[in-house]
Coordinates of C-alpha atoms in Angstrom, one line a residue:
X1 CA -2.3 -17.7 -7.8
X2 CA -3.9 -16.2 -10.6
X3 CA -4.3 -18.4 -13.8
X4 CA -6.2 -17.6 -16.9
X5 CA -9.4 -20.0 -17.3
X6 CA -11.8 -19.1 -19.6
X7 CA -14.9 -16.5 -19.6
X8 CA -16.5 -17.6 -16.4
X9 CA -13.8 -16.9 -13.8
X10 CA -15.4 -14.2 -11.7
X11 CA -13.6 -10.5 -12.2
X12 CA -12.2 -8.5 -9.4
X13 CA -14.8 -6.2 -8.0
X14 CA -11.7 -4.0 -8.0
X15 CA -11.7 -3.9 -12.2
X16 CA -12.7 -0.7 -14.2
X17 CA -16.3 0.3 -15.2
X18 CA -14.8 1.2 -18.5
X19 CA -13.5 -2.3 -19.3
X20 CA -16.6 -3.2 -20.4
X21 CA -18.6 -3.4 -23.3
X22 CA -22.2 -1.3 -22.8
X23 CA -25.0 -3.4 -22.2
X24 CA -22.7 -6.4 -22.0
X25 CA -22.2 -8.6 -18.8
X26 CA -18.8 -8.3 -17.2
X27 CA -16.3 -10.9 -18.6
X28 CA -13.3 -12.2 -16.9
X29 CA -9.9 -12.9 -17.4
X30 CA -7.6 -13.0 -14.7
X31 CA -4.6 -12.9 -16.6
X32 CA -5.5 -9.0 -17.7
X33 CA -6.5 -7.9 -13.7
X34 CA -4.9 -6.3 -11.0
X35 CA -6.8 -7.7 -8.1
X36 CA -4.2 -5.9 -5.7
X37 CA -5.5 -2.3 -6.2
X38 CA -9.0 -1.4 -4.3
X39 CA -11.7 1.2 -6.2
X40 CA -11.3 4.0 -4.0
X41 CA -14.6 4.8 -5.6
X42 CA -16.5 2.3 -3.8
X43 CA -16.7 3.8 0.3
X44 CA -17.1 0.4 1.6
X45 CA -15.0 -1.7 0.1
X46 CA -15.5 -5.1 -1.5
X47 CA -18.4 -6.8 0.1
X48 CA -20.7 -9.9 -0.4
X49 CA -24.0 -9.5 -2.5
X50 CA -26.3 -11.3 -0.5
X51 CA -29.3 -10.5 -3.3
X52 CA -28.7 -13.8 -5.0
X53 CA -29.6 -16.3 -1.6
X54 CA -32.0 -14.2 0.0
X55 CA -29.9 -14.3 3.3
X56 CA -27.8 -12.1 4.7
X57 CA -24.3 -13.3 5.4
X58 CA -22.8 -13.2 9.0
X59 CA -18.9 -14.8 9.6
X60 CA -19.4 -14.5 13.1
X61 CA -16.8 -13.9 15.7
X62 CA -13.1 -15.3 14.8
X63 CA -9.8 -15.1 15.5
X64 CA -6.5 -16.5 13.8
X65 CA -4.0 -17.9 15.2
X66 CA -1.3 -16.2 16.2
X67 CA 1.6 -16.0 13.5
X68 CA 5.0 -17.0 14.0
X69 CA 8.6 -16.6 12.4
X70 CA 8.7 -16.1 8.7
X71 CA 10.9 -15.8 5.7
X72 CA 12.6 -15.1 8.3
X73 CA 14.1 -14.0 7.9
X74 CA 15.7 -16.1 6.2
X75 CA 16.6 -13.0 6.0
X76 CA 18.5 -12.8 9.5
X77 CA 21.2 -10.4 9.1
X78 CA 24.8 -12.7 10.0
X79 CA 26.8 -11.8 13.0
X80 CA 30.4 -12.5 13.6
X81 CA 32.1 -13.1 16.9
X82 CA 29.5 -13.0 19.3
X83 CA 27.8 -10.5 16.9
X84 CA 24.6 -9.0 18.2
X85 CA 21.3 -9.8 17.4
X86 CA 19.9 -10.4 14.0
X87 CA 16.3 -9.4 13.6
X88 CA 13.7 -10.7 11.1
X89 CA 10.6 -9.7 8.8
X90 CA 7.6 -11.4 11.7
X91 CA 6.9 -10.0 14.9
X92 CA 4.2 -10.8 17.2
X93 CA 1.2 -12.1 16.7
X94 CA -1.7 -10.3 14.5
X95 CA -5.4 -10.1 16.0
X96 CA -8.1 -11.4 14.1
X97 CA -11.7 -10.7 13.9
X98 CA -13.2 -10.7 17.4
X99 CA -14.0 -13.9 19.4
X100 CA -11.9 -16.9 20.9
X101 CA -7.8 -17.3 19.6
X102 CA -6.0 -20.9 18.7
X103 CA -2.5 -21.0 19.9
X104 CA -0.7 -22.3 17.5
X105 CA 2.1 -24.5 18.9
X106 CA 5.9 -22.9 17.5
X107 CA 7.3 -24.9 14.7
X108 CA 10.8 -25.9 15.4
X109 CA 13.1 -23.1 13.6
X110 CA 16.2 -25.7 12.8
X111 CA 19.7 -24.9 11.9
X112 CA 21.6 -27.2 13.4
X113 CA 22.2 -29.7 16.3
X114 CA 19.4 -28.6 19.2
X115 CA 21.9 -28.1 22.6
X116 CA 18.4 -26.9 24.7
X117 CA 16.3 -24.3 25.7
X118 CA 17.2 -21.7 28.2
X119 CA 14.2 -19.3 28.7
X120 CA 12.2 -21.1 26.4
X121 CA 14.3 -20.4 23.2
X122 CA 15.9 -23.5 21.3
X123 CA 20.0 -22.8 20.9
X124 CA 21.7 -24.6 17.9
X125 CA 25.3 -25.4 17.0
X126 CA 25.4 -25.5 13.4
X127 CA 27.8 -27.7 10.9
X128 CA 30.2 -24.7 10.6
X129 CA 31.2 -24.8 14.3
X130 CA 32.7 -28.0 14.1
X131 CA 34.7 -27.0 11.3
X132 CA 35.6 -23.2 13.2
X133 CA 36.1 -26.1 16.4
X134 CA 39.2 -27.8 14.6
X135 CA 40.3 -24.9 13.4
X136 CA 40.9 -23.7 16.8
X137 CA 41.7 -27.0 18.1
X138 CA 44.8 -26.8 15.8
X139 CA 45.6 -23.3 16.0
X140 CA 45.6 -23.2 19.8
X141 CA 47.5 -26.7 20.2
X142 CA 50.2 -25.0 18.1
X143 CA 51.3 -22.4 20.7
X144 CA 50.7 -24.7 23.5
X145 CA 53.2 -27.0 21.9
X146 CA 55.7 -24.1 22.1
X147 CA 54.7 -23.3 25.9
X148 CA 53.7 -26.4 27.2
X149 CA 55.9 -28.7 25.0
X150 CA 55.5 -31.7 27.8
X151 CA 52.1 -32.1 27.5
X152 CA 52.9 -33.5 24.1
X153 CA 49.8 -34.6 22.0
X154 CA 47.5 -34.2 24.8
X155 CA 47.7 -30.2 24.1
X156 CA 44.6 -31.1 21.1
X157 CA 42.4 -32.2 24.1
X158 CA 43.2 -29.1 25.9
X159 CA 42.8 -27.2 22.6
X160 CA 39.1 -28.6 22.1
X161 CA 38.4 -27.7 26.1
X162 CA 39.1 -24.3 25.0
X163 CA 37.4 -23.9 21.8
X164 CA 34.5 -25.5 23.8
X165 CA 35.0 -23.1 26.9
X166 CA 34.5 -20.2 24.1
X167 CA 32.1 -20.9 22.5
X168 CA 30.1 -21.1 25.8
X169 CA 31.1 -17.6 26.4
X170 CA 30.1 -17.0 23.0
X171 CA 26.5 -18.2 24.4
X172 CA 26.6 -16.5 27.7
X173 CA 26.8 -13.5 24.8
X174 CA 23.8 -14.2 23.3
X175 CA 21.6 -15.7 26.2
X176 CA 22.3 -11.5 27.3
X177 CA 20.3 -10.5 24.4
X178 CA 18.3 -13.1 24.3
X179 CA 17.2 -12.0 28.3
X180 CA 16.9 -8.0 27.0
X181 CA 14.5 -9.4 24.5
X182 CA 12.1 -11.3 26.7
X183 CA 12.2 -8.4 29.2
X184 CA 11.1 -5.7 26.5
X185 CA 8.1 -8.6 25.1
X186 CA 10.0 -9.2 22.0
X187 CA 10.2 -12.5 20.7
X188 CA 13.4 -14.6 19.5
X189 CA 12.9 -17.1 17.1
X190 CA 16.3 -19.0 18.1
X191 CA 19.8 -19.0 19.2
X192 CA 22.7 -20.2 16.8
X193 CA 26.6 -20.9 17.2
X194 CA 28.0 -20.8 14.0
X195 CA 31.5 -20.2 12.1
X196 CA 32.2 -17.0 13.0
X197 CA 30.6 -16.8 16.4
X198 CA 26.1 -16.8 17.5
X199 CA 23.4 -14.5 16.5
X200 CA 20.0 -14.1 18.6
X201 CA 17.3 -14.3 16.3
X202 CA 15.1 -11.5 17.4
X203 CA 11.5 -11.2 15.8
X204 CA 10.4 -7.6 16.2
X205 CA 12.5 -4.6 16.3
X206 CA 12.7 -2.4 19.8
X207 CA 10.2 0.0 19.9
X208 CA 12.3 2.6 21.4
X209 CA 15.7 3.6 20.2
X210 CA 16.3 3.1 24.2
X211 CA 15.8 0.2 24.0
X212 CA 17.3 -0.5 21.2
X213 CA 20.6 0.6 22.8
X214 CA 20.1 -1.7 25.6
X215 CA 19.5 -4.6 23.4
X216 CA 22.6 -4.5 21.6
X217 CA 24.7 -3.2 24.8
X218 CA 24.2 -6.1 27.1
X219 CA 26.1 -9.0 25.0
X220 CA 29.5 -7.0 25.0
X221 CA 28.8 -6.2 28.5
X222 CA 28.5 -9.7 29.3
X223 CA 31.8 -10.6 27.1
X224 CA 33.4 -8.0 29.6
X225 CA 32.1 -9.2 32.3
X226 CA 34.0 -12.3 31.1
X227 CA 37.0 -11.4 30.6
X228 CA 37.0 -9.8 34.2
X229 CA 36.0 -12.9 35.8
X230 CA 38.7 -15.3 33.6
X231 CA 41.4 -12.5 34.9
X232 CA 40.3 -12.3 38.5
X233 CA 40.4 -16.7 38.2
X234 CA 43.9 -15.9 37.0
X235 CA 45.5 -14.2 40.7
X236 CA 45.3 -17.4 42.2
X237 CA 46.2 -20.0 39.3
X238 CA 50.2 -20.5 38.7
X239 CA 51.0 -19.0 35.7
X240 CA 52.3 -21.1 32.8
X241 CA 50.4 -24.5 33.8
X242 CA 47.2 -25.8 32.3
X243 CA 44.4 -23.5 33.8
X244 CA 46.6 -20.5 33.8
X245 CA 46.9 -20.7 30.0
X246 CA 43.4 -21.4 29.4
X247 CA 42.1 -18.6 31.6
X248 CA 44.5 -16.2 30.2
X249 CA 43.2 -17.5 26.8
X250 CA 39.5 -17.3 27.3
X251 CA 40.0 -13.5 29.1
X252 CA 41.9 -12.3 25.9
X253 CA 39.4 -13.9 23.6
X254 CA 36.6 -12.2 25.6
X255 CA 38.2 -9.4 25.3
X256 CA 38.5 -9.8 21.4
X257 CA 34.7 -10.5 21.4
X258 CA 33.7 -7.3 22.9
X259 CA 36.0 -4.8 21.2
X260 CA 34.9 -6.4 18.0
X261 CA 31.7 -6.0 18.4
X262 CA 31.3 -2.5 19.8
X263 CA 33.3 -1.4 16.5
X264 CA 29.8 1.2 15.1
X265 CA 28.8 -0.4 12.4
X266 CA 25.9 -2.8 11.2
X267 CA 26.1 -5.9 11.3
X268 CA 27.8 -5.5 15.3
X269 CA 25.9 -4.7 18.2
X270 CA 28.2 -1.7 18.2
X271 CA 26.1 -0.8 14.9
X272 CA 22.8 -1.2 16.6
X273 CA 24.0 1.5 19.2
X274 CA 24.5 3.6 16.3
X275 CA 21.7 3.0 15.0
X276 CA 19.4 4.0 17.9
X277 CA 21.8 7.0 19.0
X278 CA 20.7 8.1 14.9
X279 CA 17.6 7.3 15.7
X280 CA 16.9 9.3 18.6
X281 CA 18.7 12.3 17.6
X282 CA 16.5 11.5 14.3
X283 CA 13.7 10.3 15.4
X284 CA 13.3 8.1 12.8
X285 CA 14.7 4.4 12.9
X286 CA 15.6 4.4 9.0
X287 CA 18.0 7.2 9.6
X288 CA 19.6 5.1 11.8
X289 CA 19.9 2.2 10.1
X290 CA 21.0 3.9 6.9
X291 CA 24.0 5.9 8.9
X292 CA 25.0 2.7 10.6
X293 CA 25.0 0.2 7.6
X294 CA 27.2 2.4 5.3
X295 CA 30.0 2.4 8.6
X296 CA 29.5 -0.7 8.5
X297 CA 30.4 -1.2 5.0
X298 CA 33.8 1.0 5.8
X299 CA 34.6 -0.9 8.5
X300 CA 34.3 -4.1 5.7
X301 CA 36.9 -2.4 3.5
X302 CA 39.4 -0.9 6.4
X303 CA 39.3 -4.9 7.7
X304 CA 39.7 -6.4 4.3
X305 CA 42.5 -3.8 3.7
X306 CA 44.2 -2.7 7.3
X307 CA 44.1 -6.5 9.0
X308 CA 46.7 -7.7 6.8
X309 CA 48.5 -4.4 7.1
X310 CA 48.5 -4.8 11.1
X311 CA 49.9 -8.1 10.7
X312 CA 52.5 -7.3 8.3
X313 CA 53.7 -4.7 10.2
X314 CA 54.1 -6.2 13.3
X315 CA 51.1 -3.5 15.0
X316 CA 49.4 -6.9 16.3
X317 CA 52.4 -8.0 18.2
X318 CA 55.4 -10.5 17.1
X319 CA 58.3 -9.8 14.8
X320 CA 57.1 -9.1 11.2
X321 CA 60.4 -10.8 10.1
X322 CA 58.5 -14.3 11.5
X323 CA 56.1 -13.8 9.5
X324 CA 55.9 -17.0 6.6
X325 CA 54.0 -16.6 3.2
X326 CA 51.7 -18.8 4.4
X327 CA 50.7 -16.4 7.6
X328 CA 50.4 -13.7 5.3
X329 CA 47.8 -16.0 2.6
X330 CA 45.9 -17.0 6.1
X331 CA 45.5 -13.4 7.7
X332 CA 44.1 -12.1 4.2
X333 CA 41.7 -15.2 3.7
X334 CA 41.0 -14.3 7.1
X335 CA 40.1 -10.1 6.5
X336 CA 38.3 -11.2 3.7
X337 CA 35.9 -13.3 5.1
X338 CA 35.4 -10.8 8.0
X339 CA 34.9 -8.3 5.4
X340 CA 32.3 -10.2 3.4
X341 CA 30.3 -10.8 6.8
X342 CA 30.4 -7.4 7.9
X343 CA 29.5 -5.9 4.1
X344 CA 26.6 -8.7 4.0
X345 CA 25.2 -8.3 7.1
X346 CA 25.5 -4.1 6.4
X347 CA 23.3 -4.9 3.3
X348 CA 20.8 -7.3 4.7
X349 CA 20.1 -4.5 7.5
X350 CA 19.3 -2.0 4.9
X351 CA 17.1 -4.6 3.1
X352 CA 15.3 -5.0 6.4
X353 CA 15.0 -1.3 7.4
X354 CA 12.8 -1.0 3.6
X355 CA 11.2 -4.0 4.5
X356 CA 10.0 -2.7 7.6
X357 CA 9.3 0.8 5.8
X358 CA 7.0 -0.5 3.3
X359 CA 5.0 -3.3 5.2
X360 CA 2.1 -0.6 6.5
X361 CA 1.1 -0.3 2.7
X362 CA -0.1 -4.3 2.8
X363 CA -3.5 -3.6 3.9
X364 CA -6.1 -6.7 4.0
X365 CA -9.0 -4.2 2.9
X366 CA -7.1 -2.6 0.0
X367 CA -6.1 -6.1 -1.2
X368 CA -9.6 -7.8 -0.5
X369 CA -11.5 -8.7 -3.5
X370 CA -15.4 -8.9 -4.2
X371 CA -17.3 -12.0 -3.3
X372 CA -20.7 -13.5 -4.1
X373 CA -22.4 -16.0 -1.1
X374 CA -23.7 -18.8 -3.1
X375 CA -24.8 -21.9 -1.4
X376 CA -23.2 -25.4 -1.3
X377 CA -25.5 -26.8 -4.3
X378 CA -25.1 -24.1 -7.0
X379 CA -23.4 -25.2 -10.2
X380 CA -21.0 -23.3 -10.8
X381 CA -21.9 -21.6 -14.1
X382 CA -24.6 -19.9 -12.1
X383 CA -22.1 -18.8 -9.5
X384 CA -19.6 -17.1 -12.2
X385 CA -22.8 -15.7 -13.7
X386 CA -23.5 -14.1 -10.5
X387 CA -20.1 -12.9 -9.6
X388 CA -19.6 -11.1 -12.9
X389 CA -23.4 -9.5 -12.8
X390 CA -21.8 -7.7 -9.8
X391 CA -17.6 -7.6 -10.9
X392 CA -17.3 -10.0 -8.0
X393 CA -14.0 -12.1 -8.5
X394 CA -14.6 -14.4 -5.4
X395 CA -17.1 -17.2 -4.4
X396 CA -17.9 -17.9 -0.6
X397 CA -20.3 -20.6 0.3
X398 CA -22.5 -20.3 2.6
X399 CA -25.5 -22.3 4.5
X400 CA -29.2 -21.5 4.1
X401 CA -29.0 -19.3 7.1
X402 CA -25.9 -17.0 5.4
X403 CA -22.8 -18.3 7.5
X404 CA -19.9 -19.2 5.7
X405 CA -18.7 -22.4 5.3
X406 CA -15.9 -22.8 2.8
X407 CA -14.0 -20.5 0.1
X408 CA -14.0 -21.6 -3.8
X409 CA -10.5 -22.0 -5.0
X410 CA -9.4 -19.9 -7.8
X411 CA -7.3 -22.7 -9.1
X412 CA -10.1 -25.3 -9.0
X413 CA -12.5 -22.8 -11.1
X414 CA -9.5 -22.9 -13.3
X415 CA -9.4 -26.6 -13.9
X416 CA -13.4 -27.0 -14.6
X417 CA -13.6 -26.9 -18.6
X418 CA -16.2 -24.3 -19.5
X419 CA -18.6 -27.1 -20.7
X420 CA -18.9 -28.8 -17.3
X421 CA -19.6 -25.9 -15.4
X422 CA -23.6 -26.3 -15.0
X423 CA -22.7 -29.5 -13.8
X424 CA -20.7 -29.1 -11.0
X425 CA -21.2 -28.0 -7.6
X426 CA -19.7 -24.9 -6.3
X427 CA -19.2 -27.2 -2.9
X428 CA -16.9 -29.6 -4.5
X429 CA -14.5 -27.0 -5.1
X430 CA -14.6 -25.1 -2.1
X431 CA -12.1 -25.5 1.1
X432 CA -13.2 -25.7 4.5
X433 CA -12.9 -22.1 6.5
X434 CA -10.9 -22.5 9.8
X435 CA -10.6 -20.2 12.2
X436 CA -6.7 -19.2 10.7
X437 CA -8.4 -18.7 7.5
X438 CA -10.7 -15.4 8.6
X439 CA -9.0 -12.7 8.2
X440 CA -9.8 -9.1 9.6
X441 CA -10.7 -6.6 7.4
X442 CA -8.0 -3.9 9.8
X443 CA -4.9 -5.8 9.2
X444 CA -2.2 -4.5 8.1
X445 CA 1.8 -4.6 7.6
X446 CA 3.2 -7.2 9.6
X447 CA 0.2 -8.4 11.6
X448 CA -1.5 -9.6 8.1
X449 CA 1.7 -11.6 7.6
X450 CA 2.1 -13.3 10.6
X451 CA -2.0 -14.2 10.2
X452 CA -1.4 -15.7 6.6
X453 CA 1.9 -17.6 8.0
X454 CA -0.1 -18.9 10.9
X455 CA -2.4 -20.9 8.5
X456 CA -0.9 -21.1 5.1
X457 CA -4.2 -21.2 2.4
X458 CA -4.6 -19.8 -1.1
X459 CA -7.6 -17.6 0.1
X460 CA -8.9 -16.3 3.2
X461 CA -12.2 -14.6 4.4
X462 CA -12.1 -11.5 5.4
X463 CA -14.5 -10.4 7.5
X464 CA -15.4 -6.7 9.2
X465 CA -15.2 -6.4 13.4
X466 CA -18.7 -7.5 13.6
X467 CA -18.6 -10.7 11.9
X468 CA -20.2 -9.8 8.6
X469 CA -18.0 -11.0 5.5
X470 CA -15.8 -8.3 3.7
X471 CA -14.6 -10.2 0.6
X472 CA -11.8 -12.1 0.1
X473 CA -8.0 -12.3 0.1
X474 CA -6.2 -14.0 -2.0
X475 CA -2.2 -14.8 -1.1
X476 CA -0.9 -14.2 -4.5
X477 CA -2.4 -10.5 -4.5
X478 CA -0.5 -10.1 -1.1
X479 CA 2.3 -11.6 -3.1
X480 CA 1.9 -8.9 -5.9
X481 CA 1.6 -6.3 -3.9
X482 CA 4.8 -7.3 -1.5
X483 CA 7.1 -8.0 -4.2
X484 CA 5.5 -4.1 -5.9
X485 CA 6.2 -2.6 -2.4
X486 CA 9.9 -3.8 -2.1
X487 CA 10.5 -3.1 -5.7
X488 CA 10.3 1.2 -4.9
X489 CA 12.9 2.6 -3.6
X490 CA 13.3 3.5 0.1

């Protein structure tokens, strides 16, 4: 983070000329810089001045670790009923500067009650389905009471079976586009059963709008697939009893599941086919997503406004004259809620889609700032002295032979009072370098995220393909400039 610290906090080698005085050394105050624009002046970029050791940095070959799911998403877009998948801000992995990679073990995503991990990915029942569980527990024992009055309060066991038994379905949905993932390389954070159904976290978008079409066509395929196989289970089951009701119920529901979600609008997987038929008539994946949110945000308003209709008016089957107050206060608590999930999830895709738009404008060597090498024993008066004789706003410490060792913290400068300066060490206020913490000087977009997730620091080194030190980058520049980029319009 920038903070303002007094004159001896080295200046952004990215600052004006003409904010100087003539014939006057560069002063600094970070609280009047914007560290996240480059000098396009300067062909090389911000790089070390080696003049004040005598050596000749080198970083040497490095690579981070691989990144993994960010703010995530979350910014996951919600699905309902078996809704398709919900993709996030962090793909893959980023590559770093050359030489040998750390795999950094996955942290545990969360959200819920861990059930396992089929193909690797963890699947979690959140709180919400237990409430959605009752719900259905009551629901269904209700009209079992009125068909299979003799099984008396027994029909809530049978009830939960069924609630259970969809849910898994519900899974079956999203293990398909969980599969369609791994076979196209893309990563999925997690699996969650929730309220209103699962979503498959997916981390990257389909690089193809083929694919794309695929990916969000297999989990109402499956539901189908389903709701044959419940129907076929039916021929031999006599109707009325136990199983026969459950089968008939679990087809139906199925069914229910995959109409619903190959209704074309975003949030649905019947949105994402939208979105990449858009896209390849297009040929640009924002088209798509634009033309499939906004029907998905009319298909919000004609449930919130035509499901209650429907019911009232008997379209949905039974006689509207059965139909209680209280029927008619639960089917438009229902629309609405559906609404609201179909309208959010409409809006978070859009959000996404400029996300997504605007990530190739985070560039590490645009963002990079100046550095001075200064070795581990320098007080640090001498070090500002030397970053602002060269508008450096970054010190790297480095051994007698020019390799880097550690980064000084911006926010440890910062706390030094001016008067104590020649008598501390730069070393005592520098942080370690790891090999997460060099950064290449070619990342970009969403490969410089996942690098800075991977190992979260204040600074990193950035370093050019060959090992020799670039500058470095601070996170709260990278902050800057993201929250700048989202802040334009698409």
């Amino acid at each position: 983070m920038d903070e303002s610290g007094g004159s001896g906090q080295p200046r952004s080698g990215n600052d004006r000329a003409t904010d100087r005085h003539e014939g006057q050394p560069p002063r600094t105050d970070p609280s009047h810089t914007d560290p996240s624009h480059s000098d396009p002046s300067r062909p090389d970029g911000p790089r070390t001045d080696p003049s004040r050791t005598g050596t000749t940095p080198d970083a040497g070959g490095s690579g981070p670790a691989p990144g993994n799911r960010t703010p995530d998403e979350d910014a996951h877009t919600p699905a309902t009923t078996g809704a398709g998948t919900g993709t996030g801000t962090e793909p893959g992995a980023g590559a770093g500067a050359g030489g040998p990679r750390r795999t950094r073990r996955p942290k545990d995503p969360g959200g819920g009650i861990l059930m396992g991990r089929p193909f690797g990915v963890p699947v979690y029942v959140a709180p919400s389905w237990f409430l959605v569980a009752a719900l259905i527990t009551w629901v269904f024992g209700g009209q079992l009471d009125r068909v299979l009055p003799e099984l008396g309060a027994a029909r809530y066991l049978v009830s939960l079976f069924f609630a259970v038994a969809f849910y898994a379905s519900v899974l079956v949905h999203e293990l398909a586009h969980t599969v369609a993932a791994l076979r196209f390389k893309l990563p999925v954070r997690r699996i969650q059963l929730q309220f209103f159904g699962g979503v498959s976290e997916i981390e990257k978008e389909a690089e193809t709008p083929g694919r794309e079409f695929v990916l969000a066509f297999v989990g109402p395929l499956l539901s189908l697939v389903l709701a044959g196989a419940f129907y076929l289970a039916m021929g031999p089951v006599e109707p009325g009893t136990v199983p026969g009701v459950l089968l008939a119920g679990l087809m139906i529901s199925n069914l229910i599941v995959a109409a619903f979600n190959l209704l074309p609008g975003l949030p649905l997987d019947g949105g994402r086919m939208l979105r990449a038929v858009v896209w390849k008539i297009t040929g640009t994946p924002m088209s798509g997503t634009v033309a499939a949110a906004w029907v998905g945000r009319a298909l919000a308003i004609a449930v919130l406004i035509g499901l209650p209709l429907l019911t009232q008016t008997g379209a949905l089957g039974g006689d509207p004259e059965d139909i209680s107050g209280m029927d008619t206060v639960t089917d438009a608590l229902l629309a609405a809620i559906l609404a609201a999930i179909i309208w959010t999830g409409a809006g978070n895709s859009l959000r996404m889609a400029r996300l997504r738009e605007h990530l190739p404008e985070l560039r590490a060597r645009a963002l990079t700032r100046r550095a001075v090498p200064v070795e581990t024993g320098t007080p640090l008066s001498e070090a500002l002295r030397r970053a602002n004789e060269v508008g450096a706003r970054a010190l790297v410490v480095v051994d007698p032979q020019g390799e880097p060792l550690s980064l000084v913290r911006e926010a440890a400068i910062v706390g030094v009072p001016e008067h104590r300066r020649p008598w501390v060490a730069v070393g005592g206020l520098a942080q370690d370098l790891t090999e997460g913490m060099r950064v290449s000087a070619e990342l970009s977009g969403e490969q410089l995220l996942d690098v800075l997730r991977a190992t979260p620091a204040t600074e990193y080194l950035v370093v050019e393909d060959t090992g020799e030190i670039y500058g470095v980058l601070s996170a709260a520049d990278v902050e800057r400039a993201f929250v700048r980029a989202m802040a334009r319009p698409a």
